[in-house]
Each structure stands twice: as C-alpha cells, then as structure tokens.
Tab-separated table of C-alpha atoms in Angstrom:
chain	number	residue	atom	x	y	z
A	1	UNK	CA	-36.935	-8.906	26.774
A	2	UNK	CA	-37.182	-9.610	23.054
A	3	UNK	CA	-34.437	-9.173	20.510
A	4	UNK	CA	-35.479	-5.674	19.355
A	5	UNK	CA	-35.540	-4.426	22.946
A	6	UNK	CA	-32.061	-5.865	23.585
A	7	UNK	CA	-30.683	-4.212	20.446
A	8	UNK	CA	-32.232	-0.862	21.410
A	9	UNK	CA	-30.909	-1.120	24.954
A	10	UNK	CA	-27.404	-1.890	23.740
A	11	UNK	CA	-27.619	0.937	21.193
A	12	UNK	CA	-28.449	3.382	23.998
A	13	UNK	CA	-25.587	2.017	26.101
A	14	UNK	CA	-23.108	2.510	23.249
A	15	UNK	CA	-24.376	6.050	22.691
A	16	UNK	CA	-24.058	6.806	26.397
A	17	UNK	CA	-20.629	5.367	27.217
A	18	UNK	CA	-19.153	6.186	23.770
A	19	UNK	CA	-17.077	3.007	23.615
A	20	UNK	CA	-17.414	-0.738	23.215
A	21	UNK	CA	-17.756	-2.187	26.752
A	22	UNK	CA	-14.837	-4.398	27.748
A	23	UNK	CA	-17.188	-7.315	28.366
A	24	UNK	CA	-18.130	-7.284	24.680
A	25	UNK	CA	-14.710	-6.819	23.046
A	26	UNK	CA	-13.910	-10.528	22.622
A	27	UNK	CA	-17.423	-11.179	21.317
A	28	UNK	CA	-17.118	-8.373	18.739
A	29	UNK	CA	-13.726	-9.770	17.683
A	30	UNK	CA	-15.315	-13.183	17.169
A	31	UNK	CA	-18.205	-11.811	15.088
A	32	UNK	CA	-15.947	-9.559	12.978
A	33	UNK	CA	-13.664	-12.510	12.292
A	34	UNK	CA	-16.647	-14.434	10.957
A	35	UNK	CA	-17.726	-11.482	8.797
A	36	UNK	CA	-14.285	-10.720	7.364
A	37	UNK	CA	-13.113	-14.302	6.947
A	38	UNK	CA	-15.736	-16.564	5.368
A	39	UNK	CA	-15.782	-20.122	6.723
A	40	UNK	CA	-13.472	-22.365	4.714
A	41	UNK	CA	-15.079	-24.855	2.401
A	42	UNK	CA	-15.276	-28.283	4.004
A	43	UNK	CA	-12.798	-30.632	2.382
A	44	UNK	CA	-13.672	-34.110	1.275
A	45	UNK	CA	-12.773	-36.866	3.705
A	46	UNK	CA	-12.347	-40.585	3.307
A	47	UNK	CA	-14.984	-41.129	5.954
A	48	UNK	CA	-18.230	-39.233	6.347
A	49	UNK	CA	-18.109	-36.127	8.504
A	50	UNK	CA	-20.303	-35.982	11.579
A	51	UNK	CA	-23.545	-34.196	10.808
A	52	UNK	CA	-22.845	-31.622	13.513
A	53	UNK	CA	-19.839	-30.341	11.496
A	54	UNK	CA	-22.055	-29.677	8.482
A	55	UNK	CA	-24.656	-28.021	10.689
A	56	UNK	CA	-22.056	-25.762	12.310
A	57	UNK	CA	-20.610	-24.794	8.923
A	58	UNK	CA	-24.050	-23.965	7.501
A	59	UNK	CA	-24.958	-22.008	10.631
A	60	UNK	CA	-21.847	-19.839	10.363
A	61	UNK	CA	-22.423	-19.195	6.655
A	62	UNK	CA	-26.022	-18.160	7.308
A	63	UNK	CA	-25.026	-15.918	10.207
A	64	UNK	CA	-22.413	-14.212	8.048
A	65	UNK	CA	-25.008	-13.471	5.357
A	66	UNK	CA	-27.361	-12.000	7.952
A	67	UNK	CA	-24.651	-9.836	9.520
A	68	UNK	CA	-23.636	-8.485	6.106
A	69	UNK	CA	-27.256	-7.770	5.201
A	70	UNK	CA	-27.710	-5.795	8.420
A	71	UNK	CA	-24.529	-3.855	7.664
A	72	UNK	CA	-25.897	-2.932	4.235
A	73	UNK	CA	-29.516	-2.174	5.168
A	74	UNK	CA	-29.192	-0.817	8.732
A	75	UNK	CA	-25.531	0.187	9.226
A	76	UNK	CA	-26.330	2.291	12.304
A	77	UNK	CA	-27.435	-0.786	14.275
A	78	UNK	CA	-24.830	-3.170	12.862
A	79	UNK	CA	-22.656	-3.075	15.991
A	80	UNK	CA	-25.423	-3.582	18.578
A	81	UNK	CA	-26.911	-6.268	16.323
A	82	UNK	CA	-23.768	-8.422	16.167
A	83	UNK	CA	-23.274	-7.882	19.903
A	84	UNK	CA	-26.810	-9.114	20.579
A	85	UNK	CA	-27.611	-11.761	17.972
A	86	UNK	CA	-25.448	-14.886	17.979
A	87	UNK	CA	-24.815	-17.072	14.907
A	88	UNK	CA	-27.060	-19.680	16.475
A	89	UNK	CA	-29.893	-17.129	16.721
A	90	UNK	CA	-29.562	-16.381	12.999
A	91	UNK	CA	-30.649	-19.900	12.045
A	92	UNK	CA	-34.278	-18.918	11.640
A	93	UNK	CA	-33.512	-15.728	9.692
A	94	UNK	CA	-33.571	-15.108	5.982
A	95	UNK	CA	-31.803	-12.144	4.420
A	96	UNK	CA	-35.177	-11.003	3.113
A	97	UNK	CA	-36.417	-10.794	6.729
A	98	UNK	CA	-33.800	-8.280	7.867
A	99	UNK	CA	-35.614	-5.150	6.715
A	100	UNK	CA	-38.957	-6.323	8.081
A	101	UNK	CA	-37.625	-7.525	11.441
A	102	UNK	CA	-35.442	-4.529	12.240
A	103	UNK	CA	-37.589	-1.617	11.084
A	104	UNK	CA	-38.585	-0.752	14.643
A	105	UNK	CA	-34.985	-0.521	15.914
A	106	UNK	CA	-33.629	2.840	16.922
A	107	UNK	CA	-31.531	4.375	14.193
A	108	UNK	CA	-28.988	7.133	14.661
A	109	UNK	CA	-25.314	7.615	13.992
A	110	UNK	CA	-23.062	6.197	16.687
A	111	UNK	CA	-20.374	8.467	18.109
A	112	UNK	CA	-16.966	8.728	16.508
A	113	UNK	CA	-15.410	7.161	19.598
A	114	UNK	CA	-17.511	4.010	19.192
A	115	UNK	CA	-16.695	3.777	15.492
A	116	UNK	CA	-12.992	4.193	16.272
A	117	UNK	CA	-13.261	1.357	18.788
A	118	UNK	CA	-14.893	-0.814	16.137
A	119	UNK	CA	-12.206	0.069	13.593
A	120	UNK	CA	-9.397	-0.733	16.031
A	121	UNK	CA	-10.950	-4.083	16.899
A	122	UNK	CA	-11.352	-4.879	13.196
A	123	UNK	CA	-7.693	-4.041	12.519
A	124	UNK	CA	-6.594	-6.398	15.286
A	125	UNK	CA	-8.759	-9.200	13.996
A	126	UNK	CA	-8.089	-8.724	10.274
A	127	UNK	CA	-4.894	-6.718	9.683
A	128	UNK	CA	-4.975	-4.559	6.576
A	129	UNK	CA	-3.059	-6.083	3.655
A	130	UNK	CA	0.039	-4.435	2.296
A	131	UNK	CA	-1.283	-1.511	0.232
A	132	UNK	CA	-0.920	-1.693	-3.527
A	133	UNK	CA	-0.960	1.079	-6.075
A	134	UNK	CA	-2.361	0.869	-9.573
A	135	UNK	CA	0.320	2.868	-11.378
A	136	UNK	CA	1.492	0.352	-13.966
A	137	UNK	CA	-1.651	-0.265	-15.984
A	138	UNK	CA	-4.092	1.494	-18.279
A	139	UNK	CA	-5.785	2.834	-15.155
A	140	UNK	CA	-2.995	5.316	-14.444
A	141	UNK	CA	-1.841	8.787	-15.454
A	142	UNK	CA	1.746	9.001	-16.704
A	143	UNK	CA	4.007	12.075	-16.778
A	144	UNK	CA	7.362	11.726	-18.500
A	145	UNK	CA	8.809	15.113	-19.548
A	146	UNK	CA	10.018	17.075	-16.536
A	147	UNK	CA	11.503	20.557	-16.307
A	148	UNK	CA	15.205	20.205	-15.473
A	149	UNK	CA	15.439	23.498	-13.581
A	150	UNK	CA	12.482	22.654	-11.372
A	151	UNK	CA	13.938	19.232	-10.644
A	152	UNK	CA	16.576	20.968	-8.520
A	153	UNK	CA	13.855	21.825	-5.972
A	154	UNK	CA	13.232	18.120	-5.286
A	155	UNK	CA	16.694	16.577	-5.644
A	156	UNK	CA	19.526	17.297	-3.256
A	157	UNK	CA	22.967	18.120	-4.641
A	158	UNK	CA	24.379	14.587	-4.828
A	159	UNK	CA	21.208	13.085	-6.266
A	160	UNK	CA	20.921	15.868	-8.831
A	161	UNK	CA	24.500	15.212	-9.949
A	162	UNK	CA	23.747	11.491	-10.203
A	163	UNK	CA	20.758	12.342	-12.409
A	164	UNK	CA	22.720	14.841	-14.548
A	165	UNK	CA	25.542	12.347	-15.115
A	166	UNK	CA	23.329	9.343	-15.825
A	167	UNK	CA	23.778	7.677	-19.241
A	168	UNK	CA	20.287	8.564	-20.390
A	169	UNK	CA	20.598	12.207	-19.333
A	170	UNK	CA	24.010	12.416	-21.003
A	171	UNK	CA	22.481	11.235	-24.274
A	172	UNK	CA	19.656	13.767	-23.891
A	173	UNK	CA	22.146	16.615	-23.555
A	174	UNK	CA	24.050	15.360	-26.581
A	175	UNK	CA	20.758	15.685	-28.471
A	176	UNK	CA	20.300	19.246	-27.179
A	177	UNK	CA	17.515	18.345	-24.713
A	178	UNK	CA	18.838	20.796	-22.146
A	179	UNK	CA	15.732	22.139	-20.379
A	180	UNK	CA	13.538	19.035	-20.297
A	181	UNK	CA	14.157	15.404	-19.471
A	182	UNK	CA	12.476	12.021	-19.541
A	183	UNK	CA	14.752	10.769	-16.782
A	184	UNK	CA	12.150	11.803	-14.173
A	185	UNK	CA	8.801	10.084	-14.582
A	186	UNK	CA	5.704	9.958	-12.394
A	187	UNK	CA	2.523	7.910	-12.459
A	188	UNK	CA	-0.745	8.189	-10.547
A	189	UNK	CA	-3.733	5.852	-10.178
A	190	UNK	CA	-6.507	7.297	-12.304
A	191	UNK	CA	-9.513	6.370	-10.183
A	192	UNK	CA	-8.405	6.596	-6.546
A	193	UNK	CA	-5.885	8.186	-4.189
A	194	UNK	CA	-3.405	5.346	-3.864
A	195	UNK	CA	0.312	6.097	-3.756
A	196	UNK	CA	2.052	7.750	-6.691
A	197	UNK	CA	5.366	6.480	-8.037
A	198	UNK	CA	8.444	8.453	-9.029
A	199	UNK	CA	11.091	6.947	-11.303
A	200	UNK	CA	14.479	8.604	-11.535
A	201	UNK	CA	17.333	7.550	-13.807
A	202	UNK	CA	20.534	8.114	-11.870
A	203	UNK	CA	23.095	5.940	-13.573
A	204	UNK	CA	25.135	3.506	-11.520
A	205	UNK	CA	26.604	4.863	-8.265
A	206	UNK	CA	27.892	2.255	-5.858
A	207	UNK	CA	27.938	4.791	-3.000
A	208	UNK	CA	24.165	5.278	-3.309
A	209	UNK	CA	23.514	1.544	-3.521
A	210	UNK	CA	25.757	0.861	-0.531
A	211	UNK	CA	24.078	3.558	1.577
A	212	UNK	CA	20.515	2.453	0.798
A	213	UNK	CA	21.051	-1.320	0.690
A	214	UNK	CA	24.182	-2.030	2.782
A	215	UNK	CA	23.520	-5.702	3.514
A	216	UNK	CA	22.283	-6.513	0.019
A	217	UNK	CA	25.255	-4.701	-1.505
A	218	UNK	CA	27.739	-6.802	0.483
A	219	UNK	CA	26.012	-9.978	-0.675
A	220	UNK	CA	25.911	-8.660	-4.228
A	221	UNK	CA	29.679	-8.145	-4.237
A	222	UNK	CA	30.313	-11.686	-3.014
A	223	UNK	CA	28.353	-13.017	-6.004
A	224	UNK	CA	29.273	-10.600	-8.797
A	225	UNK	CA	32.546	-9.135	-7.571
A	226	UNK	CA	33.566	-5.546	-8.270
A	227	UNK	CA	33.044	-5.606	-12.029
A	228	UNK	CA	30.180	-3.104	-11.910
A	229	UNK	CA	32.009	-0.774	-9.555
A	230	UNK	CA	34.853	-0.325	-12.037
A	231	UNK	CA	32.780	1.293	-14.782
A	232	UNK	CA	34.531	4.370	-16.135
A	233	UNK	CA	32.706	7.598	-16.929
A	234	UNK	CA	33.380	7.151	-20.645
A	235	UNK	CA	31.576	3.818	-20.512
A	236	UNK	CA	28.612	5.341	-18.686
A	237	UNK	CA	28.033	7.902	-21.413
A	238	UNK	CA	28.446	5.696	-24.452
A	239	UNK	CA	25.595	4.201	-26.432
A	240	UNK	CA	24.954	0.540	-25.600
A	241	UNK	CA	26.265	-1.986	-28.093
A	242	UNK	CA	23.809	-3.762	-30.376
A	243	UNK	CA	24.290	-7.015	-28.481
A	244	UNK	CA	23.500	-5.259	-25.202
A	245	UNK	CA	20.297	-3.592	-26.359
A	246	UNK	CA	18.481	-6.903	-26.186
A	247	UNK	CA	19.674	-7.734	-22.680
A	248	UNK	CA	16.810	-6.550	-20.469
A	249	UNK	CA	18.004	-8.301	-17.332
A	250	UNK	CA	18.604	-6.163	-14.278
A	251	UNK	CA	19.663	-6.467	-10.659
A	252	UNK	CA	16.925	-5.345	-8.272
A	253	UNK	CA	17.463	-4.068	-4.737
A	254	UNK	CA	14.583	-3.718	-2.243
A	255	UNK	CA	14.299	-3.039	1.472
A	256	UNK	CA	16.094	0.293	1.680
A	257	UNK	CA	17.591	1.497	4.956
A	258	UNK	CA	15.336	4.239	6.331
A	259	UNK	CA	18.240	5.977	8.061
A	260	UNK	CA	19.833	6.765	4.686
A	261	UNK	CA	16.715	8.163	3.011
A	262	UNK	CA	17.029	11.811	4.189
A	263	UNK	CA	20.728	11.828	3.292
A	264	UNK	CA	20.257	10.429	-0.215
A	265	UNK	CA	16.915	11.931	-1.219
A	266	UNK	CA	16.636	15.157	0.752
A	267	UNK	CA	13.677	16.578	2.649
A	268	UNK	CA	11.023	16.767	-0.082
A	269	UNK	CA	11.261	13.198	-1.374
A	270	UNK	CA	11.713	11.891	2.184
A	271	UNK	CA	8.485	13.608	3.185
A	272	UNK	CA	6.685	12.101	0.199
A	273	UNK	CA	7.853	8.624	1.172
A	274	UNK	CA	6.744	9.118	4.791
A	275	UNK	CA	3.282	10.206	3.580
A	276	UNK	CA	2.779	7.110	1.427
A	277	UNK	CA	0.193	4.483	2.339
A	278	UNK	CA	2.858	1.810	2.055
A	279	UNK	CA	5.131	3.488	4.607
A	280	UNK	CA	2.213	4.002	7.007
A	281	UNK	CA	1.399	0.285	6.707
A	282	UNK	CA	5.035	-0.665	7.309
A	283	UNK	CA	5.217	1.435	10.473
A	284	UNK	CA	1.996	-0.085	11.834
A	285	UNK	CA	3.446	-3.525	11.160
A	286	UNK	CA	6.787	-2.681	12.851
A	287	UNK	CA	8.824	-2.556	9.630
A	288	UNK	CA	10.798	0.400	10.947
A	289	UNK	CA	14.415	0.148	9.799
A	290	UNK	CA	13.779	-0.730	6.164
A	291	UNK	CA	11.157	0.132	3.571
A	292	UNK	CA	9.866	-1.200	0.267
A	293	UNK	CA	8.962	2.354	-0.757
A	294	UNK	CA	12.316	2.427	-2.556
A	295	UNK	CA	13.604	-0.044	-5.111
A	296	UNK	CA	16.624	0.186	-7.373
A	297	UNK	CA	17.137	-1.550	-10.719
A	298	UNK	CA	20.626	-1.739	-12.231
A	299	UNK	CA	20.878	-2.986	-15.801
A	300	UNK	CA	23.209	-5.944	-16.179
A	301	UNK	CA	24.579	-4.776	-19.535
A	302	UNK	CA	26.929	-1.840	-19.979
A	303	UNK	CA	26.687	1.071	-19.424
A	304	UNK	CA	24.879	-0.205	-16.289
A	305	UNK	CA	22.043	2.306	-16.278
A	306	UNK	CA	20.156	2.446	-12.978
A	307	UNK	CA	16.651	3.560	-12.073
A	308	UNK	CA	15.333	4.233	-8.594
A	309	UNK	CA	11.583	3.918	-8.005
A	310	UNK	CA	9.898	5.668	-5.076
A	311	UNK	CA	6.427	5.312	-3.570
A	312	UNK	CA	5.153	8.696	-2.390
A	313	UNK	CA	1.863	9.849	-0.929
A	314	UNK	CA	-0.767	10.872	-3.483
A	315	UNK	CA	-1.070	14.478	-2.279
A	316	UNK	CA	2.689	14.984	-2.178
A	317	UNK	CA	2.937	13.417	-5.618
A	318	UNK	CA	0.375	15.869	-6.986
A	319	UNK	CA	2.377	18.740	-5.520
A	320	UNK	CA	5.535	17.448	-7.205
A	321	UNK	CA	3.811	16.903	-10.539
A	322	UNK	CA	2.393	20.431	-10.667
A	323	UNK	CA	5.927	21.770	-10.205
A	324	UNK	CA	7.844	19.366	-12.433
A	325	UNK	CA	5.423	19.162	-15.343
A	326	UNK	CA	3.605	22.534	-15.250
A	327	UNK	CA	5.372	24.280	-18.104
A	328	UNK	CA	4.701	27.971	-18.633
A	329	UNK	CA	3.328	29.154	-21.956
C-alpha cells in the first residue's frame, strides 16, 4: 500500500469513528510537538558533534516544513498525513512537491468530534500562553467620560460610595461635574475581541484592599506600617501638594482573592471578570482561588489616590460601554 492509499484509508477511519484512535494519540502528540515547537538551534561545542546529530536536526526541520505546508495547502488531510508520514519519510520531500504529491488524496471536512480531539491533544502538548490584551496602545479604543447615574447599575453600594468619595471624584464635584465623570474609564482592543479593561478610581479604602488582597495587605503593613490607613477624609479631598505632584510611584497589588469579588464588585462586574479570556485561562490552569483579572494601584503620595483595574470579557465590556457612555441627545 503506497502513501496516498494509507492516507486515504486513515482519513476514512477518522470519518467513520469520529475520534483519534487511542493507538495514534501519542504519535499525534509527538508530531504536534514538532510542529508547534521548532527544533532548537544546535549550540557550538568544543568538540565536533557526531554527524548523526546534524542529520537528525535537519530531518526534523525538514519534516516540520512539510507538515506546515500540508496544513496550509491541504488542511483537510493534515491529521491523517501527520499520522501516516513520519519525519524520516519526509526526507525526500520538498515543500514544492506537496501540492503535486497529494492532489489525489480524498478531501472533505473532518467531523467536529475529530477536530475537538485534535484541539485537546494540541492543548496538552502546547498549553496556551497567558492571554494578553492590547488595551494600552494606539491599537485600542478609549472611553473616559461616563454617566454617573448609569454607573450605579454596575457598582454595588459600597463600591459606588468608594467611587463617589474618591479624591478625583471629589475634585470633579467641586468643579460642578455632577452628571459625568472621568473616574470610570474603559479601553478595548481595536482589531480583535481580546479582553476589555475597566479602570475605576475609588480612593484609598483599606477594607477593600484587605478583602481582595488579604495576604499581601498583611505583608504590606509589616513593611509600611499603618501610615496609609490613618488618612483622614479632609486629606483625601485636598489637592496634592506641588512636591507630591511629581511623585508617580505607587503600590501595586495583584492576585485578588476570588471569594471576595462578588462581595466587593457585585454581580455585573463579577460576571464580566468570569467571562474574560484571562479568567478562563486561569481556571484551565488551576489558578482557582486568586486572579490577575484585578489589580490595585495606590499612589504613594498623599492623598493616596487608588485605582482598581479589571479585565472583563469583550462582549460584557461592550454591554457596559453602551450603557455608561451612550449619552442621550
């Protein structure tokens, strides 16, 4: 049986059983590892390497090129191809030969079950990296003037009070900015559906910090003492001194306790966090009790302004933005 016949036979088997046969799972893992992780460049050695090491390295590089070419030109037979054709068998191939050699192969979409099997194997072999979001560059949409009344729909009572009493919001009200605020800001990646970010100025509240970051807060107190916790309300509202304006240093807290999220942020923001790509990745990687979807920055200088940053799912973020920034008239 020649190679084309073996590929066609395996294609029919995959279509019939609708899964990757157990006998082939380890082989598929091996081939996907080669495809997703290029062979490392051979390092220089004091003594000459055996020729077989160079031959093996070149053979793996060639096989990877062939596998990728098949994936691009004939994606429907990619799986049966890598299950049939070993790296050693690719030695005589050129990428330009792929189209000519495989034209006679059967071509049809494999079942969703088979593709799910392939995806699951790939995730085991090459775990997905921690998802990023492009919300801090020119490739992002920024929204910075929110409707104060509508903000009540997304902030629970305690969080809304923390926002209303924050130094920045206090200064806004002193300047008669009563119905709009720049204390609630959102940003979205412009060209894809990565996570959105929400920034909320809440002032400094040690109860919120302690609830979200209990371990970090205890360590923080051992280093810095209780100086920040003794800030009076009059100090929170005042304008920063000239000497303090140039102090951009801040204390940053990450790894928030997930058990405190519904209590602090309420149902809407909690749902947005749960729908984020970052939270989904954390759960798949067993990061269950804490999350990097929430970070908190507290300015070192008085009046110790604080900003909480949230990662929320793109769709939930769009829903929030249409409510917060969709002004009538």
